[in-house]
Short mmCIF file of C-alpha atoms and ligand atoms in Angstrom, two decimals:
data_model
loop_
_atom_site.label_atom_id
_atom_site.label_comp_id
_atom_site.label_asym_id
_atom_site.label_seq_id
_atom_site.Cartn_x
_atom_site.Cartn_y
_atom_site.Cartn_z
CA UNK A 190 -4.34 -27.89 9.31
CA UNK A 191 -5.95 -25.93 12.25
CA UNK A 192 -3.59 -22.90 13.43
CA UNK A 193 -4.43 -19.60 15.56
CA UNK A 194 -3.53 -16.54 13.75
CA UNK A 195 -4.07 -13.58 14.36
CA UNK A 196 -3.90 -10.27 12.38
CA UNK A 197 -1.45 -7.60 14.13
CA UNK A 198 -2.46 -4.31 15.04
CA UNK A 199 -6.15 -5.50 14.91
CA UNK A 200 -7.34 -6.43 18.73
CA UNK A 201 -9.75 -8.90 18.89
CA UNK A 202 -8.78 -10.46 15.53
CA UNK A 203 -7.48 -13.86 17.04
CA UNK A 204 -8.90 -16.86 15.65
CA UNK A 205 -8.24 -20.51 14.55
CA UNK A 206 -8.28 -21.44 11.12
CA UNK A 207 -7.00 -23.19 8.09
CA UNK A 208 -3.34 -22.74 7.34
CA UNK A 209 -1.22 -24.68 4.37
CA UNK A 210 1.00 -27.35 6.00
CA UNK A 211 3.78 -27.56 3.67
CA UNK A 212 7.55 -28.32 5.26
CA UNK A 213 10.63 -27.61 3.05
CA UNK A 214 12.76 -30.28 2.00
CA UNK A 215 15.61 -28.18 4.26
CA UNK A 216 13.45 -28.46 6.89
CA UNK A 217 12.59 -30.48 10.10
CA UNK A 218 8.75 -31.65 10.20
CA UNK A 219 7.46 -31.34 13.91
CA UNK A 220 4.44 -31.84 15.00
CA UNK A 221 3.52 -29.88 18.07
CA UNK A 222 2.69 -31.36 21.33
CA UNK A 223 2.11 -28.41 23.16
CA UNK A 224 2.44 -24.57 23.47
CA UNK A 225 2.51 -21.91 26.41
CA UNK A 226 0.88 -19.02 26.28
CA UNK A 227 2.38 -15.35 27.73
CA UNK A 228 2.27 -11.78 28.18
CA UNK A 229 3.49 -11.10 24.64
CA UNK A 230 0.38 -13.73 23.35
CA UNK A 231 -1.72 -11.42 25.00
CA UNK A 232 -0.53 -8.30 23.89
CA UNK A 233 -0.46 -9.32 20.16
CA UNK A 234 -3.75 -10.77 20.20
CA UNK A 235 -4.76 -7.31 22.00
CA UNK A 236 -3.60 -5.96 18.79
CA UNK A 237 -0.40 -3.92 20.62
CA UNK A 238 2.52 -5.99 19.20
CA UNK A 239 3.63 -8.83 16.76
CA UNK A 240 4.38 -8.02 12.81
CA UNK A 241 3.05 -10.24 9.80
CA UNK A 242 5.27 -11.89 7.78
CA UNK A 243 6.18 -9.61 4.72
CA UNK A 244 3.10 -10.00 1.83
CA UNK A 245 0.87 -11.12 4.71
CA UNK A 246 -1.83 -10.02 6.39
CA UNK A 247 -1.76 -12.72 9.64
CA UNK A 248 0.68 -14.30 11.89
CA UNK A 249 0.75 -17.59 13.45
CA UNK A 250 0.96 -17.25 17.07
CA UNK A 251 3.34 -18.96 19.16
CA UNK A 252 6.84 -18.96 20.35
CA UNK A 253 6.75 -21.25 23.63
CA UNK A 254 6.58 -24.66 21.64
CA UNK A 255 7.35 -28.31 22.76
CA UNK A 256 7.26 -29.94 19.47
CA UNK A 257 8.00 -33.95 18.00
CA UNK A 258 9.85 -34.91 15.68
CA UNK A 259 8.38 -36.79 12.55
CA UNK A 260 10.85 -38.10 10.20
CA UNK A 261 14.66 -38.76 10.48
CA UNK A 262 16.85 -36.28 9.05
CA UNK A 263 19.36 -32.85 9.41
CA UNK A 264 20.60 -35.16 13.11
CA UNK A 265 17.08 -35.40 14.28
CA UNK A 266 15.12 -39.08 14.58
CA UNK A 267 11.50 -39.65 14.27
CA UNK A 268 10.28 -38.92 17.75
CA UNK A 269 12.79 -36.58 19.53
CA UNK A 270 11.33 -34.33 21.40
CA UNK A 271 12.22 -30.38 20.50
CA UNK A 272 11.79 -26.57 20.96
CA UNK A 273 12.89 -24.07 18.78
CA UNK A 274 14.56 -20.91 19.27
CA UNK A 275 12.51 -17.79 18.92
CA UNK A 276 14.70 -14.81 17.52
CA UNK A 277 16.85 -14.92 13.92
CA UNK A 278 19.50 -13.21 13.27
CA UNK A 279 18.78 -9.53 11.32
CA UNK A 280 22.40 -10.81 8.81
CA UNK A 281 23.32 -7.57 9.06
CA UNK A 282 24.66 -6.78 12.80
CA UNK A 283 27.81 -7.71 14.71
CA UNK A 284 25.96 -9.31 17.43
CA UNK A 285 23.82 -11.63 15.40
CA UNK A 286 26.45 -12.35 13.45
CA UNK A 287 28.26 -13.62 16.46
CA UNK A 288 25.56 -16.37 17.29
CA UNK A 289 23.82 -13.21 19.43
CA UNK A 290 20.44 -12.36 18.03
CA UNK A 291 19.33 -11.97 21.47
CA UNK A 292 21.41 -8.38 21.23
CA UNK A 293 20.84 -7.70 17.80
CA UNK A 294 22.01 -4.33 17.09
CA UNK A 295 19.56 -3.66 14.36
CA UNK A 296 16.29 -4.64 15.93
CA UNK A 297 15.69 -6.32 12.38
CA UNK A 298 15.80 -9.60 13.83
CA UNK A 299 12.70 -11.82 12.88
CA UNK A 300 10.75 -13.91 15.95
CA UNK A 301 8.60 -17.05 15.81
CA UNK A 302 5.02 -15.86 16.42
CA UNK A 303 5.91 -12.26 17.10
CA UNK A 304 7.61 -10.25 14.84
CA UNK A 305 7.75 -11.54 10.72
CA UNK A 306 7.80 -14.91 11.21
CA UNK A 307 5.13 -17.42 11.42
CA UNK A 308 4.83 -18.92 15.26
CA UNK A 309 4.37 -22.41 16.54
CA UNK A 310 0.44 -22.45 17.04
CA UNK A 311 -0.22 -25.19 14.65
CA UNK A 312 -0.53 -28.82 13.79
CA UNK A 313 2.83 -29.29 12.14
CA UNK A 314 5.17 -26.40 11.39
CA UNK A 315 8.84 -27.18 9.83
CA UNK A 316 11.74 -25.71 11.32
CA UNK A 317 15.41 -25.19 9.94
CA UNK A 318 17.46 -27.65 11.84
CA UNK A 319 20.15 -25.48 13.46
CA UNK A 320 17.05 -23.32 15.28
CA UNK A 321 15.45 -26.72 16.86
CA UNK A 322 17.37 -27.84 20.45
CA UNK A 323 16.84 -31.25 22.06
CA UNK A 324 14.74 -31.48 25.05
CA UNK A 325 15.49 -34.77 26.87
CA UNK A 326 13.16 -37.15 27.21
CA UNK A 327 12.97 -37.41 30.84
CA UNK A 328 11.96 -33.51 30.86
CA UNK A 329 8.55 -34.76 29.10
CA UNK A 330 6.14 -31.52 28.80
CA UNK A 331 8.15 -29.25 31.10
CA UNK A 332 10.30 -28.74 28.06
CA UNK A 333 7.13 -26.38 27.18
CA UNK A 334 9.06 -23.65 29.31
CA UNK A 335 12.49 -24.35 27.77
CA UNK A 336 11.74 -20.98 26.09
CA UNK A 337 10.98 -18.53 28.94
CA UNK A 338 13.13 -20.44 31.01
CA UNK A 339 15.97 -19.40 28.77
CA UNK A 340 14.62 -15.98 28.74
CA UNK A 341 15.49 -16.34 32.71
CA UNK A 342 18.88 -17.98 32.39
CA UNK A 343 20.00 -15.03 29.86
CA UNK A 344 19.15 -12.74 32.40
CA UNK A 345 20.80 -14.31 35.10
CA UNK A 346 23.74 -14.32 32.77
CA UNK A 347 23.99 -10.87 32.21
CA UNK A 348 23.25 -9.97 36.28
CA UNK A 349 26.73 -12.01 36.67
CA UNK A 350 28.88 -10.01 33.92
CA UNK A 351 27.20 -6.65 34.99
CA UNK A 352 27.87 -7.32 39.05
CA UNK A 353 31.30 -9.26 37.76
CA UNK A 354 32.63 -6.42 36.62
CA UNK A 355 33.39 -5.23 39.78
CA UNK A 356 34.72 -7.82 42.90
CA UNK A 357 31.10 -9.13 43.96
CA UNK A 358 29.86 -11.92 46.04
CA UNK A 359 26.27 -11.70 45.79
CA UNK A 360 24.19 -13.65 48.15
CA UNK A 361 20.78 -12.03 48.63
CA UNK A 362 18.15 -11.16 45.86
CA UNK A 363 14.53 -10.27 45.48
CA UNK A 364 12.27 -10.94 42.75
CA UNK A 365 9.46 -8.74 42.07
CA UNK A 366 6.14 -10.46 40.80
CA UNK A 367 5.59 -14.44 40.92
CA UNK A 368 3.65 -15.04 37.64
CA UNK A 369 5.11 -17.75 35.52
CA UNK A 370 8.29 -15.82 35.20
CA UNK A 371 8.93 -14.42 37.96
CA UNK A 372 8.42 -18.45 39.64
CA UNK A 373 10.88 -19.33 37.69
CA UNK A 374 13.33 -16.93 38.35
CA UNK A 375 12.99 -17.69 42.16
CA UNK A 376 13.85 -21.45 41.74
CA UNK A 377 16.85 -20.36 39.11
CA UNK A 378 18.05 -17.82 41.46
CA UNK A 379 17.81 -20.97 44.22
CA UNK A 380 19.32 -23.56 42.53
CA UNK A 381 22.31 -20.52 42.20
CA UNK A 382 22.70 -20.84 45.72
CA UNK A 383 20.89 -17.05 46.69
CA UNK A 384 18.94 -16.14 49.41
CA UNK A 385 15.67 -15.24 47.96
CA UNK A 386 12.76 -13.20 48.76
CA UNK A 387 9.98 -13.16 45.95
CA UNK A 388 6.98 -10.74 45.96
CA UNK A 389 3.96 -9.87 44.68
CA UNK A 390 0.07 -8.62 45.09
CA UNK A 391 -1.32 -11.85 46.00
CA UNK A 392 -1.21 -12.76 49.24
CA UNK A 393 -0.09 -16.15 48.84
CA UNK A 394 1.91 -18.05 46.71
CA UNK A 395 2.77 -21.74 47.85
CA UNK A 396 5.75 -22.45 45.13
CA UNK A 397 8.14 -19.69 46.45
CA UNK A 398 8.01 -21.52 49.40
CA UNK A 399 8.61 -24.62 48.08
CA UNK A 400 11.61 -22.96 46.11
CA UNK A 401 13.04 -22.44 49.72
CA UNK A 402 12.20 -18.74 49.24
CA UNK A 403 10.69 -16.68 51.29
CA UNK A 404 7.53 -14.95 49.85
CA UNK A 405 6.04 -11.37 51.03
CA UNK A 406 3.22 -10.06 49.94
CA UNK A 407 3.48 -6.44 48.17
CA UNK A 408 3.17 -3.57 50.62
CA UNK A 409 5.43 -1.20 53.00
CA UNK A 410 7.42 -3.82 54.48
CA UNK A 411 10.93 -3.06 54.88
CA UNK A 412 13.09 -5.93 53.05
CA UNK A 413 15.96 -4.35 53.10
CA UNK A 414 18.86 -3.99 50.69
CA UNK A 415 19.63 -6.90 47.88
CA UNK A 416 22.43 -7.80 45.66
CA UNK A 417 20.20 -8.70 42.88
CA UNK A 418 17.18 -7.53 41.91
CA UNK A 419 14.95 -8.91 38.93
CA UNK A 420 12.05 -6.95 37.77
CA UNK A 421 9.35 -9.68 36.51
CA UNK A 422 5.79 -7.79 37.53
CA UNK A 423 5.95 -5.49 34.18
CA UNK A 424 5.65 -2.55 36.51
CA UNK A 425 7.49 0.58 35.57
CA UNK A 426 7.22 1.87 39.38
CA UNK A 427 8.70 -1.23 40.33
CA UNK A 428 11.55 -0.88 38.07
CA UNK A 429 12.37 2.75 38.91
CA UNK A 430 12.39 1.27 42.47
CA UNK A 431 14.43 -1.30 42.11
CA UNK A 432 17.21 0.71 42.15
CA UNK A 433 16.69 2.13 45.65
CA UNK A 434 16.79 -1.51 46.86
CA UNK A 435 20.24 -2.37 45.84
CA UNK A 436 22.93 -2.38 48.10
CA UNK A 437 26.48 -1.61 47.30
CA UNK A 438 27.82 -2.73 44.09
CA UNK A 439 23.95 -4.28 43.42
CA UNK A 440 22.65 -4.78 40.13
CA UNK A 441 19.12 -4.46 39.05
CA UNK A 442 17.83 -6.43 36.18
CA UNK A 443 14.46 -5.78 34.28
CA UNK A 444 12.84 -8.25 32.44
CA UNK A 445 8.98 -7.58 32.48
CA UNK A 446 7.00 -5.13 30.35
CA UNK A 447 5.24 -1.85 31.10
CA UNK A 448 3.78 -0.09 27.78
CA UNK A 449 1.54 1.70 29.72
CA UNK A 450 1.61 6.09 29.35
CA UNK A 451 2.73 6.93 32.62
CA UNK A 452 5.40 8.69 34.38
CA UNK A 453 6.99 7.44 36.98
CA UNK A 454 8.99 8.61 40.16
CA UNK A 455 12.52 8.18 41.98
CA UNK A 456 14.02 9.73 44.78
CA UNK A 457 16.67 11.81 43.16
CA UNK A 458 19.30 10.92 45.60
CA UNK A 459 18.79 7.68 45.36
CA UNK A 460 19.57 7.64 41.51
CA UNK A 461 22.05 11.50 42.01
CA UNK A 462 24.02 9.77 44.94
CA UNK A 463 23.48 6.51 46.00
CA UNK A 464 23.60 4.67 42.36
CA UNK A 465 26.92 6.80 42.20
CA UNK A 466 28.40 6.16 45.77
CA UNK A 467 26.90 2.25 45.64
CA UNK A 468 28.34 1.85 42.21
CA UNK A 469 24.74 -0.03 41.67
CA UNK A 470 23.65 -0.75 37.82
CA UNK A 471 20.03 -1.20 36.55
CA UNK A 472 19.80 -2.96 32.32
CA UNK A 473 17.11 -4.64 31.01
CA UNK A 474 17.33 -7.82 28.87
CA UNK A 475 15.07 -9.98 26.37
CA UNK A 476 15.73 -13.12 24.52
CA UNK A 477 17.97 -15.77 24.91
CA UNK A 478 20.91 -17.05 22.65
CA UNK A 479 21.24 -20.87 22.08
CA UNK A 480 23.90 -21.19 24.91
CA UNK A 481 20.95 -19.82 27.25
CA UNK A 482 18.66 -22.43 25.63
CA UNK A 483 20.95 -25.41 26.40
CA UNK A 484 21.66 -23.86 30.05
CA UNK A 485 17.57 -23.26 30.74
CA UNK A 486 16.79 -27.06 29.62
CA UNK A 487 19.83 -28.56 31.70
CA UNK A 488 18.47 -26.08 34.64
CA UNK A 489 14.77 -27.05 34.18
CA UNK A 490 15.92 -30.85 34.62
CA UNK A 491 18.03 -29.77 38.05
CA UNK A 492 14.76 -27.91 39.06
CA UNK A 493 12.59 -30.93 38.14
CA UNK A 494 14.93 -33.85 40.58
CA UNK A 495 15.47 -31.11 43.25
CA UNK A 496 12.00 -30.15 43.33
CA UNK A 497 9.50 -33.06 41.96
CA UNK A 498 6.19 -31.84 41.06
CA UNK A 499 6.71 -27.90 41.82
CA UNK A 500 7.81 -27.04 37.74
CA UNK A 501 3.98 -29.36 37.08
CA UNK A 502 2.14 -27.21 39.46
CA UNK A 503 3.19 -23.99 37.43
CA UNK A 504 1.50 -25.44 34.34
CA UNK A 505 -1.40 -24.70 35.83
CA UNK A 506 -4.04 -24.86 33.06
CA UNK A 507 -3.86 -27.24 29.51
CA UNK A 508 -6.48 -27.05 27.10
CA UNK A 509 -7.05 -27.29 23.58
CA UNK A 510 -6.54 -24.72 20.75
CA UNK A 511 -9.85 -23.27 20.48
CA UNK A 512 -9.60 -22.28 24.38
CA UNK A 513 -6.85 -20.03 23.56
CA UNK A 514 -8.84 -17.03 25.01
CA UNK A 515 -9.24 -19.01 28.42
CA UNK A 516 -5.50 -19.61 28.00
CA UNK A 517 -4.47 -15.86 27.22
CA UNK A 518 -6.82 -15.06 30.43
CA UNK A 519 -5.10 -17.43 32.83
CA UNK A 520 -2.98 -15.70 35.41
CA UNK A 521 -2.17 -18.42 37.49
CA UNK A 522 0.86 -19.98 36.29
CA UNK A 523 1.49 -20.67 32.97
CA UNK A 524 -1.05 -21.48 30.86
CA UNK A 525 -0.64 -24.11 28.02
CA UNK A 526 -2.88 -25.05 24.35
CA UNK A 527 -2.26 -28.66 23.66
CA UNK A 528 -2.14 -28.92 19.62
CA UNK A 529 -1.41 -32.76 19.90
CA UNK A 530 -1.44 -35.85 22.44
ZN1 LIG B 842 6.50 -16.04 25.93
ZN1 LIG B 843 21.08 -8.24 14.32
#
């Protein structure tokens, strides 16, 4: 059966090919409908990230899957419609042995399509039936971002216990960049009931609006102070700065990448006094834990009544396997490679 796989470490190596489509008797048999494509795609197939599994020498891309499923079995029925959750517990940590491989202590964990396990970009793929969770029907193919979506929801989660820990009522929050990520931050963030300004380079960008955000484009205007601010650009400046635009008791939450060799700058009073004074916090976070899977799927169908059409417009380009290079390329929403109909 046709898969892309790519080699790790080796840029450029990305291809589709041949792979063996056996599926354990343990397993669940799903056949996948359809698969986004992100930053992390791109850097593996640039040849910066992503591990083999052990004996290899490819991987399987893919960790964004919407998936059928083909046979009855393990408290699935022929036809349900699935994603599967991305990180496995390391079975040696505290926190993945709490159900928490999303803060695995070890960084042993194993990822679909990433790190030492084989992804989702392929024909039919079986999956153990305690990492699948249901999408509902009515969802259709927006369940293809149940997985960054959770990676949004987890965030969110943590913003609340970090700011909670401390009397807060946060009402306003900006999100820096509006690629697929940070879009769907803005209409979480919304549907939370915030005030939200999203920004970015471009000087337009018609779903914030839609979101009942308000959208400005990078530069020196003065925005003010915010309870919340997420990081989703994958700028290192950006996330440095993002502490300066907190106000009291404001948490800062980073959630894009920035591997680039660079140093970056602060005001030291703004990180020497004010981040003392303010009693402002700035974490990062990755992942999601099955509780953020279940609360990103329920959220994606609130976005998709509250706002119909807005969560299609984001899937802004579909195309088949082979285009995978035109999908990696894509920055205007989230791009998609359609392994089935
Ligand atoms: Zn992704
Ligand atoms: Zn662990």
């Amino acid at each position: 059966m046709k898969a892309l796989v790519v080699e790790p470490g080796v840029a450029g190596s990305a291809r589709v090919e041949d792979v063996d489509a056996h599926v354990a008797e343990a397993e669940v048999p799903v056949r996948v409908l359809e698969l986004g494509m992100c930053g992390t795609d791109r850097e593996i197939v640039e040849g910066l990230f992503g591990v083999a599994p052990e004996g290899e020498d490819f991987l399987v891309l893919g960790h964004e899957v919407l998936g059928v499923v083909e046979r009855d079995g393990h408290g699935f029925a022929r036809g349900d419609l699935v994603s599967g959750i991305v990180r496995r517990s390391c079975r040696h940590c505290l926190a993945c042995a709490e159900g928490s491989p999303d803060s695995c202590l070890t960084g042993d964990y194993s990822e679909r399509g990433i790190t030492r396990l084989h992804g989702y970009a392929r024909e039919l793929v079986g999956e153990a039936p305690d990492q699948l969770v249901p999408i509902p029907c009515e969802l259709g193919r927006l369940g293809v971002l149940a997985e960054p979506t959770s990676d949004c929801v987890r965030a969110i989660r943590h913003v609340r216990a970090v700011g909670g820990r401390q009397p807060w009522a946060p009402q306003r929050a900006l999100v820096t960049g509006a690629g697929a990520i940070g879009i769907l931050v803005t209409f979480l963030l919304r549907l939370e009931g915030f005030d939200v300004v999203t920004s970015s380079l471009e000087p337009a960008k018609p779903l914030v609006a839609e979101a009942g955000a308000e959208y400005v484009q990078a530069g020196d205007a003065d925005l003010g102070l915010f309870d919340v601010v997420v990081e989703c650009a994958g700028n290192a400046q950006l996330m440095a700065d993002a502490l300066g635009r907190l106000h009291r008791g404001g948490v800062a939450c980073l959630i894009g990448i920035d591997g680039r060799d660079q140093r970056v700058s602060l005001d030291g009073r703004t990180i020497g006094v004010d981040t003392v004074l303010g009693n402002r916090a700035l974490f990062g976070s990755v992942n999601a834990r099955r509780e953020d899977w279940l609360a990103g799927i329920d959220a994606l169908d609130r976005m998709r009544r509250r706002w119909p059409g807005a969560l299609e417009q984001l899937l802004g380009l579909r195309v088949p396997i082979d285009r995978f290079a035109d999908a990696l390329a894509y920055t205007g929403g989230k791009a998609t490679l359609v392994l089935s109909e």
